[in-house]
mmCIF file of C-alpha atoms in Angstrom:
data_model
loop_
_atom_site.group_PDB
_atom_site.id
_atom_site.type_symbol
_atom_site.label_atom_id
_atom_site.label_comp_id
_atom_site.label_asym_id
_atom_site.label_seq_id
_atom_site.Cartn_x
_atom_site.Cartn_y
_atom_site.Cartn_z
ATOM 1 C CA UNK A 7 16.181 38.911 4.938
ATOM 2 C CA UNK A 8 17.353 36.181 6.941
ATOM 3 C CA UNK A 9 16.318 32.311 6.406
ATOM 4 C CA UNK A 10 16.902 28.763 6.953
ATOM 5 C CA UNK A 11 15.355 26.022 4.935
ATOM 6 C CA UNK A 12 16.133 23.297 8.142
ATOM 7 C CA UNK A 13 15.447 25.351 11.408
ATOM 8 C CA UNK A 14 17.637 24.116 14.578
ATOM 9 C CA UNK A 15 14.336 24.020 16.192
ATOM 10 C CA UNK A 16 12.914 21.242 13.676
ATOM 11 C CA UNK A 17 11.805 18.318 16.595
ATOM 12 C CA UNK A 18 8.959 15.893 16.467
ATOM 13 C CA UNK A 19 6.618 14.952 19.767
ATOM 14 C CA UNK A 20 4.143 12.657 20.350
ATOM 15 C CA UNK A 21 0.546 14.006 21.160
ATOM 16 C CA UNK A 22 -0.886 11.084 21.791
ATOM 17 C CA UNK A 23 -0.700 7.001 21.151
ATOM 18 C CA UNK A 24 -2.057 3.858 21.704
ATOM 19 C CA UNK A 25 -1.804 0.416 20.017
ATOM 20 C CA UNK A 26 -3.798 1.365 16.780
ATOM 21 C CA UNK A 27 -3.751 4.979 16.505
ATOM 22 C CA UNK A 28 -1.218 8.501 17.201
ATOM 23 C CA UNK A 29 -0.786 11.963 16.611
ATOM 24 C CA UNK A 30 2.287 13.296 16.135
ATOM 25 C CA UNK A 31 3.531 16.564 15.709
ATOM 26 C CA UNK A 32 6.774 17.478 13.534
ATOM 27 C CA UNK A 33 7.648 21.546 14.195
ATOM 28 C CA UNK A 34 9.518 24.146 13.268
ATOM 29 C CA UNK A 35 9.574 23.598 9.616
ATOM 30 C CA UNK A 36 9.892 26.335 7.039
ATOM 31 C CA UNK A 37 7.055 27.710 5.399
ATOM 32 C CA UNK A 38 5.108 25.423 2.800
ATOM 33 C CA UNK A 39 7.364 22.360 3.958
ATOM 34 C CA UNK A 40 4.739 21.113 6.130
ATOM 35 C CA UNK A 41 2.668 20.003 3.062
ATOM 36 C CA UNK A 42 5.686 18.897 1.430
ATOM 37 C CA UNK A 43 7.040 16.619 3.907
ATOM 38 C CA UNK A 44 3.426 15.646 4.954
ATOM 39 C CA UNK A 45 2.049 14.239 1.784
ATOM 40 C CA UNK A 46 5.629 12.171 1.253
ATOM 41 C CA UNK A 47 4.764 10.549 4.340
ATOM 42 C CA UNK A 48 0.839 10.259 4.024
ATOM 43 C CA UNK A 49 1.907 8.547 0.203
ATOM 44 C CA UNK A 50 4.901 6.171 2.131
ATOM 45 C CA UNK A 51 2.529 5.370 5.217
ATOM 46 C CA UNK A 52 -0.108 3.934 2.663
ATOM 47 C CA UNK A 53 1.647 2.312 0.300
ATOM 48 C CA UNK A 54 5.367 0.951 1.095
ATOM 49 C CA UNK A 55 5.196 -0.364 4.410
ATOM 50 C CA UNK A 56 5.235 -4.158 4.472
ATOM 51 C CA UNK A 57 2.013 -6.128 6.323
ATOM 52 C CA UNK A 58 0.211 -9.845 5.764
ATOM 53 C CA UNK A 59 -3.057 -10.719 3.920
ATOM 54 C CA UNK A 60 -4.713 -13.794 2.753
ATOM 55 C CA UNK A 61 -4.078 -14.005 -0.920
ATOM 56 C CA UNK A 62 -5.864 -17.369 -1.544
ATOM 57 C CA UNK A 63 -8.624 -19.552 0.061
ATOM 58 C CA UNK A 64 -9.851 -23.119 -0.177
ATOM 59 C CA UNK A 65 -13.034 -23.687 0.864
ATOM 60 C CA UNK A 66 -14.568 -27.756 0.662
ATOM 61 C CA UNK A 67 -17.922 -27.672 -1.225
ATOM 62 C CA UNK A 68 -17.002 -24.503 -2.881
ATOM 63 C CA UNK A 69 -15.189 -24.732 -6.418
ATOM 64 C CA UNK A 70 -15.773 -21.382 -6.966
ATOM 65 C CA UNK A 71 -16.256 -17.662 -5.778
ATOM 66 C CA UNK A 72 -20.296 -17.567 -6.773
ATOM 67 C CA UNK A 73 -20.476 -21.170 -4.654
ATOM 68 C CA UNK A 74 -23.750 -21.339 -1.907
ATOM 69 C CA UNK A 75 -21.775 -23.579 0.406
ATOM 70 C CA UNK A 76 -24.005 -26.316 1.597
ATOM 71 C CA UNK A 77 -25.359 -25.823 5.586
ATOM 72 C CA UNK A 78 -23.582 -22.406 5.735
ATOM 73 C CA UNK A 79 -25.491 -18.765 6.195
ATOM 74 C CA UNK A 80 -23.339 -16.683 4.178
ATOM 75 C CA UNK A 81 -22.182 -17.453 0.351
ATOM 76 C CA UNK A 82 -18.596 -17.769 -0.827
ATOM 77 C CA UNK A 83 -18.712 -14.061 -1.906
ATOM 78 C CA UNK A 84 -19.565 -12.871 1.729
ATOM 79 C CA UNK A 85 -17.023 -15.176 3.097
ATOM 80 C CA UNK A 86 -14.248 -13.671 1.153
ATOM 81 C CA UNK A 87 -14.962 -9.976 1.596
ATOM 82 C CA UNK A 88 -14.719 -11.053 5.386
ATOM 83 C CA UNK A 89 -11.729 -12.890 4.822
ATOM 84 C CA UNK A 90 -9.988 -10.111 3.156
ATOM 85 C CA UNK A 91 -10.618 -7.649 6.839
ATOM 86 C CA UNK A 92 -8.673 -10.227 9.169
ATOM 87 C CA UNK A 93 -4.807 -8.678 10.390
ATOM 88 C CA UNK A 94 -2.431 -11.056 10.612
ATOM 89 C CA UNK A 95 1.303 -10.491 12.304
ATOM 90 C CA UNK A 96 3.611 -12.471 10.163
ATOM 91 C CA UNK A 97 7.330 -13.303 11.302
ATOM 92 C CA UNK A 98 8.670 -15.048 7.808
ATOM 93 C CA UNK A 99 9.044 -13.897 4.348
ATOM 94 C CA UNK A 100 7.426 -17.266 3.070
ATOM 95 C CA UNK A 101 3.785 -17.381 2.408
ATOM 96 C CA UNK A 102 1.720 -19.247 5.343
ATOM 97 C CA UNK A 103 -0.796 -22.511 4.745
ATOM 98 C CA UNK A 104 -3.313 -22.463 7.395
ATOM 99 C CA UNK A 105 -6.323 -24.204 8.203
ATOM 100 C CA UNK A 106 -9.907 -23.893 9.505
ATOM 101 C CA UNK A 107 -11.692 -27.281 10.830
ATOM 102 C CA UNK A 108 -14.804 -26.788 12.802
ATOM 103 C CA UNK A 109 -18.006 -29.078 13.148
ATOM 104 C CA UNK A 110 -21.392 -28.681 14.192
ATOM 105 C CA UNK A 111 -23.227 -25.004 13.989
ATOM 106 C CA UNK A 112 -22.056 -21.737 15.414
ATOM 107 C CA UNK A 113 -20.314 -19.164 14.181
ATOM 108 C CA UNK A 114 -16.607 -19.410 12.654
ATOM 109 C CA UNK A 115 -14.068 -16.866 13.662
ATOM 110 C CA UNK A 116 -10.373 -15.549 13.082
ATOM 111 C CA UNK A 117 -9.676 -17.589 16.704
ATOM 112 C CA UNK A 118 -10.916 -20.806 14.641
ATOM 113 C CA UNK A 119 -7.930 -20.034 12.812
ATOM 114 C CA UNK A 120 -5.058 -23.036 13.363
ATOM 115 C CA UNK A 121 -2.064 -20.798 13.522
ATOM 116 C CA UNK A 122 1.841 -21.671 13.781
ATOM 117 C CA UNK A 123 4.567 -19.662 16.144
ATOM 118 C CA UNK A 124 4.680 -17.861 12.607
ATOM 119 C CA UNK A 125 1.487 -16.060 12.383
ATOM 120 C CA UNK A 126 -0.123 -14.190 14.811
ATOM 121 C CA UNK A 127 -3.858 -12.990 14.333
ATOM 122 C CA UNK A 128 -4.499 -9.261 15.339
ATOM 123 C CA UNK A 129 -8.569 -9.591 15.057
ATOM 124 C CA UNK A 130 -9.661 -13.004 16.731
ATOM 125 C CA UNK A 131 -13.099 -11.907 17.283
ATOM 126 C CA UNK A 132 -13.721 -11.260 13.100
ATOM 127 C CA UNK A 133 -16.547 -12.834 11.921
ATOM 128 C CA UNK A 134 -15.952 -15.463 8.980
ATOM 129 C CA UNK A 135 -19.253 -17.607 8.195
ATOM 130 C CA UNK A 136 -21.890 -19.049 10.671
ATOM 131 C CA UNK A 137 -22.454 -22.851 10.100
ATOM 132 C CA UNK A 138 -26.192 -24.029 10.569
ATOM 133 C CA UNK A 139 -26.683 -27.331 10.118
ATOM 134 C CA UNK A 140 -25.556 -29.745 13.005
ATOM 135 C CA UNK A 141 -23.675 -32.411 10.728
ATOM 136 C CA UNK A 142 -22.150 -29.894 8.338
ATOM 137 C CA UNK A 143 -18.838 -29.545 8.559
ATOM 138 C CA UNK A 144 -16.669 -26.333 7.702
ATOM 139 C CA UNK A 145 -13.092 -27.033 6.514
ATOM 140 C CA UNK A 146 -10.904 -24.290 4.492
ATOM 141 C CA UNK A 147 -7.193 -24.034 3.904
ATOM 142 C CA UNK A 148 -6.207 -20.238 3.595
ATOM 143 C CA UNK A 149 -2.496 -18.661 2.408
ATOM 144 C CA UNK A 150 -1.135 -15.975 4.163
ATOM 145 C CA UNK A 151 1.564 -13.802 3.004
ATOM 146 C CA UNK A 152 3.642 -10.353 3.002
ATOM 147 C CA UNK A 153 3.501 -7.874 0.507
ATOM 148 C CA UNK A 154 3.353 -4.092 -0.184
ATOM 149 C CA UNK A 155 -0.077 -1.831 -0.825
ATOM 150 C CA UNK A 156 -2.809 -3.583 -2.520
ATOM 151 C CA UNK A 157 -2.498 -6.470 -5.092
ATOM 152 C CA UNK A 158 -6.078 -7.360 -6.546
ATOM 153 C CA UNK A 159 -6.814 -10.802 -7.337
ATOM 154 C CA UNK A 160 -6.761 -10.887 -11.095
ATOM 155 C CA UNK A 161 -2.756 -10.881 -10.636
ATOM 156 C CA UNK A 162 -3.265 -14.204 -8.790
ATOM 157 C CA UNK A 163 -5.400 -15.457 -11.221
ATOM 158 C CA UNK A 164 -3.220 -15.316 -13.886
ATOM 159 C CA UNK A 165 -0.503 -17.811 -11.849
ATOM 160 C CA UNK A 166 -2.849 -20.369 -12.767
ATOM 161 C CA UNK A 167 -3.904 -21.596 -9.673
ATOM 162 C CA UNK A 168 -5.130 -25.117 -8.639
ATOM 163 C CA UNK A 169 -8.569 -26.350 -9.101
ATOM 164 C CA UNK A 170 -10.809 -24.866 -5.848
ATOM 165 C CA UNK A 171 -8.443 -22.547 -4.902
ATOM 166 C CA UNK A 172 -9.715 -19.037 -5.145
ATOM 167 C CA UNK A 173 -7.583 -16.065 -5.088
ATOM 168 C CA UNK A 174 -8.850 -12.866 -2.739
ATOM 169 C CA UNK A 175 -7.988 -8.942 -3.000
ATOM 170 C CA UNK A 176 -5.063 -8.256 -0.794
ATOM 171 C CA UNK A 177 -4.693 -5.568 0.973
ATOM 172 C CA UNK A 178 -1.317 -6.069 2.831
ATOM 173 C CA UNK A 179 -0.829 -2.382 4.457
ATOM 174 C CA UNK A 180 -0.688 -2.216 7.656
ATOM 175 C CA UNK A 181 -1.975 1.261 7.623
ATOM 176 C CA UNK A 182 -5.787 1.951 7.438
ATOM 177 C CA UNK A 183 -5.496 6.058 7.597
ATOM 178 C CA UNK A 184 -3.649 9.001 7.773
ATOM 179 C CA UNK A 185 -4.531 12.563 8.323
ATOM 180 C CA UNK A 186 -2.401 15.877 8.364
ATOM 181 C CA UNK A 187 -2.958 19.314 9.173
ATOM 182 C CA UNK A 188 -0.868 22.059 8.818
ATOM 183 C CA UNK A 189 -0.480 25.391 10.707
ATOM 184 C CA UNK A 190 1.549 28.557 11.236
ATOM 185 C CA UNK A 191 4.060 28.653 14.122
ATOM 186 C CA UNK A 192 6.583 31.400 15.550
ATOM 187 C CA UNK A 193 10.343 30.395 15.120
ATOM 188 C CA UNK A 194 12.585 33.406 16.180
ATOM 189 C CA UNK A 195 11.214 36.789 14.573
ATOM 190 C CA UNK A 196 9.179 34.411 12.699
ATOM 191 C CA UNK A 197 5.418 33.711 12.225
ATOM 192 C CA UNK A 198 5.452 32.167 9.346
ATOM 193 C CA UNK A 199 6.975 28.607 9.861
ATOM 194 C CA UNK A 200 4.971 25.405 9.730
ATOM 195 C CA UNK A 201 3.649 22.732 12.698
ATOM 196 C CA UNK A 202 2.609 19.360 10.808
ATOM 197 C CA UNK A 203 0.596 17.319 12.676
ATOM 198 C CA UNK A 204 0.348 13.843 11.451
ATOM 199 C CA UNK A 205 -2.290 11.550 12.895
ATOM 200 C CA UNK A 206 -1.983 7.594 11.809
ATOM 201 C CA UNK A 207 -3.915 4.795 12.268
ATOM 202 C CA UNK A 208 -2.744 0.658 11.984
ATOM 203 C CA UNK A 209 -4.401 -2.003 11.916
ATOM 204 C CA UNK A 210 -2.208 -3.001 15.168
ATOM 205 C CA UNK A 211 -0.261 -5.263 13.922
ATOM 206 C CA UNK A 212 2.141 -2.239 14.085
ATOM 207 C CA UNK A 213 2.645 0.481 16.276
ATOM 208 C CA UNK A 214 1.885 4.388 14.762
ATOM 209 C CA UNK A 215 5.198 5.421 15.886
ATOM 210 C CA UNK A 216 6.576 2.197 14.405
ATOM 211 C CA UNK A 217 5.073 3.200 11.150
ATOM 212 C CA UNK A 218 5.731 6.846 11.083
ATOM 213 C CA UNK A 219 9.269 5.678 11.587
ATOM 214 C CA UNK A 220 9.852 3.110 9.234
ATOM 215 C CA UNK A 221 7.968 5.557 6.618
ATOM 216 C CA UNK A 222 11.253 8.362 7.370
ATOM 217 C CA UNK A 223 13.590 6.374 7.388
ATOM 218 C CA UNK A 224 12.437 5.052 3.640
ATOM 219 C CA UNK A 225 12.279 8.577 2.734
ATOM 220 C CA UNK A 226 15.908 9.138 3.748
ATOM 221 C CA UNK A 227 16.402 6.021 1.674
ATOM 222 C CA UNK A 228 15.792 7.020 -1.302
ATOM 223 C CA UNK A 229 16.995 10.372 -0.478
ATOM 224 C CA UNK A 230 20.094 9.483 0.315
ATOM 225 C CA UNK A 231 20.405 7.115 -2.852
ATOM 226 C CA UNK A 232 19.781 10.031 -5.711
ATOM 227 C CA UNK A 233 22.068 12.915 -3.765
ATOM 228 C CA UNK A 234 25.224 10.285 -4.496
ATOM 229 C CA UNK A 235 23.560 9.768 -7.910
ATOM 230 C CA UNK A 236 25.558 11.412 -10.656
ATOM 231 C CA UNK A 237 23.310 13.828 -13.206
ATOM 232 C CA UNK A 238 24.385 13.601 -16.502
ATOM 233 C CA UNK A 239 23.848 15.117 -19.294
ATOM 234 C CA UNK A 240 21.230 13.508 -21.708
ATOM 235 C CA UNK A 241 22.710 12.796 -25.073
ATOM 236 C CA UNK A 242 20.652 12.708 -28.159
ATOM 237 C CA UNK A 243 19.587 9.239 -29.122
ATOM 238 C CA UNK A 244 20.786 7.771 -32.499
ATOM 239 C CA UNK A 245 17.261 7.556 -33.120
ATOM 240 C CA UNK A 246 16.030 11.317 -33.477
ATOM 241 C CA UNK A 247 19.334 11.694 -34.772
ATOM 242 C CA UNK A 248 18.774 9.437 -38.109
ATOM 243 C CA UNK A 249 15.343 10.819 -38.254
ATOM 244 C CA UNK A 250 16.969 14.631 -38.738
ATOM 245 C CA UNK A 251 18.998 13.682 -41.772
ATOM 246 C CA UNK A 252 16.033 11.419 -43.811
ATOM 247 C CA UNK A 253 14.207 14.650 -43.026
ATOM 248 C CA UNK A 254 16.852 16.824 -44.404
ATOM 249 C CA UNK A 255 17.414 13.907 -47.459
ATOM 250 C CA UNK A 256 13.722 14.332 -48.049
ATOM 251 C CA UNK A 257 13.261 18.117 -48.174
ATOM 252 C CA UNK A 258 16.557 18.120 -50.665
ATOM 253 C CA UNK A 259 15.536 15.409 -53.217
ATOM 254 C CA UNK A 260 11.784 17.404 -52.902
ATOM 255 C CA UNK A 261 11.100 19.233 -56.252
ATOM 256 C CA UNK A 262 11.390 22.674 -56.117
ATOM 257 C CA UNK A 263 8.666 24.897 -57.174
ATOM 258 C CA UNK A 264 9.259 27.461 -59.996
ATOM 259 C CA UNK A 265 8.410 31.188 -59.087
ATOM 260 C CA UNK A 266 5.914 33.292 -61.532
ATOM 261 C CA UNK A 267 5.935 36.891 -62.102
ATOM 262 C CA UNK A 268 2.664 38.091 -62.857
ATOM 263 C CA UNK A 269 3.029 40.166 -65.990
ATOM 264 C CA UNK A 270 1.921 43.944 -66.491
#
């Protein structure tokens, strides 16, 4: 019988796209490789691409996360969960000070946000707080920065931060879901191959083709890296080596028991 683990016909198409969500569609695989190669990329797509978060906030009035902030609807608790679901588009590897200044009531947005030709906001229309009181004034300073997956905020908290300055959940991927689905196709003679079809969703501050991508080509990475890896043989550690001959030392200083014959 007659088979090839990488078909000629392997290809990938896209079904569909647009700026937040795609389906693609990777064929001619051979049988149970469609699961294989779809949760490696479902795992990569979630976890190792790089995106932006706010990973600390500042907040005047507030010296703490369980703060009511004076002339403002929501508390500081509510503020920070809707902190933590604004996208940002970051063009630097260094961590990005921005502020929020706005007087008067209405409602405070991502737009409010004073950005540099660093940072680019993906969700402008996000809600933030809602100011009531015509003299109060809302001023925050928030950090924005890259990272990888999801970093909660008790690893900030232990850099010792400065007084007032809170540290939020971040979740820095850029990708909010991923589905597959796999199914039989006919390759040759064949019935029995697989058609993965990967659908992803971003947040938009990158493309799903972008992502789907940049998740392969870390794959091949790594890949790549342990094929030119050398296996060796493990040796036996000096360790569980030692520990063999005290055993052995043990068992031959041990006193031996006498055997009895039982007498007729």
């Amino acid at each position: 019988m007659q088979y090839d683990l990488l078909s000629e016909t392997v290809s990938i198409r896209t079904v569909s796209e647009n700026e937040k969500e795609g389906v693609f569609e990777i064929e001619g695989l051979y049988t149970g490789y469609g699961a294989t190669v779809g949760n490696a990329l479902r795992r990569v797509l979630l976890s190792s691409l790089p995106g932006a978060a706010i990973t600390q906030v500042k907040l005047k009035g507030a010296s703490h996360e369980f703060t009511a902030v004076p002339g403002v609807i929501e508390d500081m608790v509510e503020i920070m969960l809707n902190l933590k679901r604004i996208r940002f588009r970051l063009n630097t590897n260094e961590p990005q000070v921005l502020s929020i200044r706005k007087k008067g009531e209405g409602e405070v947005l991502a737009s409010d946000i004073d950005v540099n030709p660093s940072v680019e906001v993906i969700t402008p229309d996000h809600h933030i707080a809602t100011v009531t009181e015509k003299g109060a004034e809302f001023d925050m300073e928030i950090t924005v920065e890259q990272g990888l997956g999801y970093v909660p905020a008790e690893v900030r908290r232990s850099e010792k931060l400065p007084i007032g300055v809170i540290a939020l959940d971040a979740i820095f991927s850029p990708v909010i879901k991923v589905h597959t689905h796999v199914e039989n196709m006919r390759v040759g003679d064949r019935t029995d191959y697989d058609r993965l079809r990967i659908t992803v969703e971003t947040s938009g501050s990158i493309s799903p083709s972008q992502a789907l991508h940049q998740s392969t080509k870390i794959l091949q990475d790594h890949f790549i890296k342990l094929s030119e890896v050398e296996v060796k043989e493990a040796k036996p550690s000096v360790k569980s080596s030692s520990s063999k001959k005290e055993k052995d030392s043990d068992e031959s200083l041990a006193p031996k028991k006498k055997s009895t014959k039982s007498k007729k």
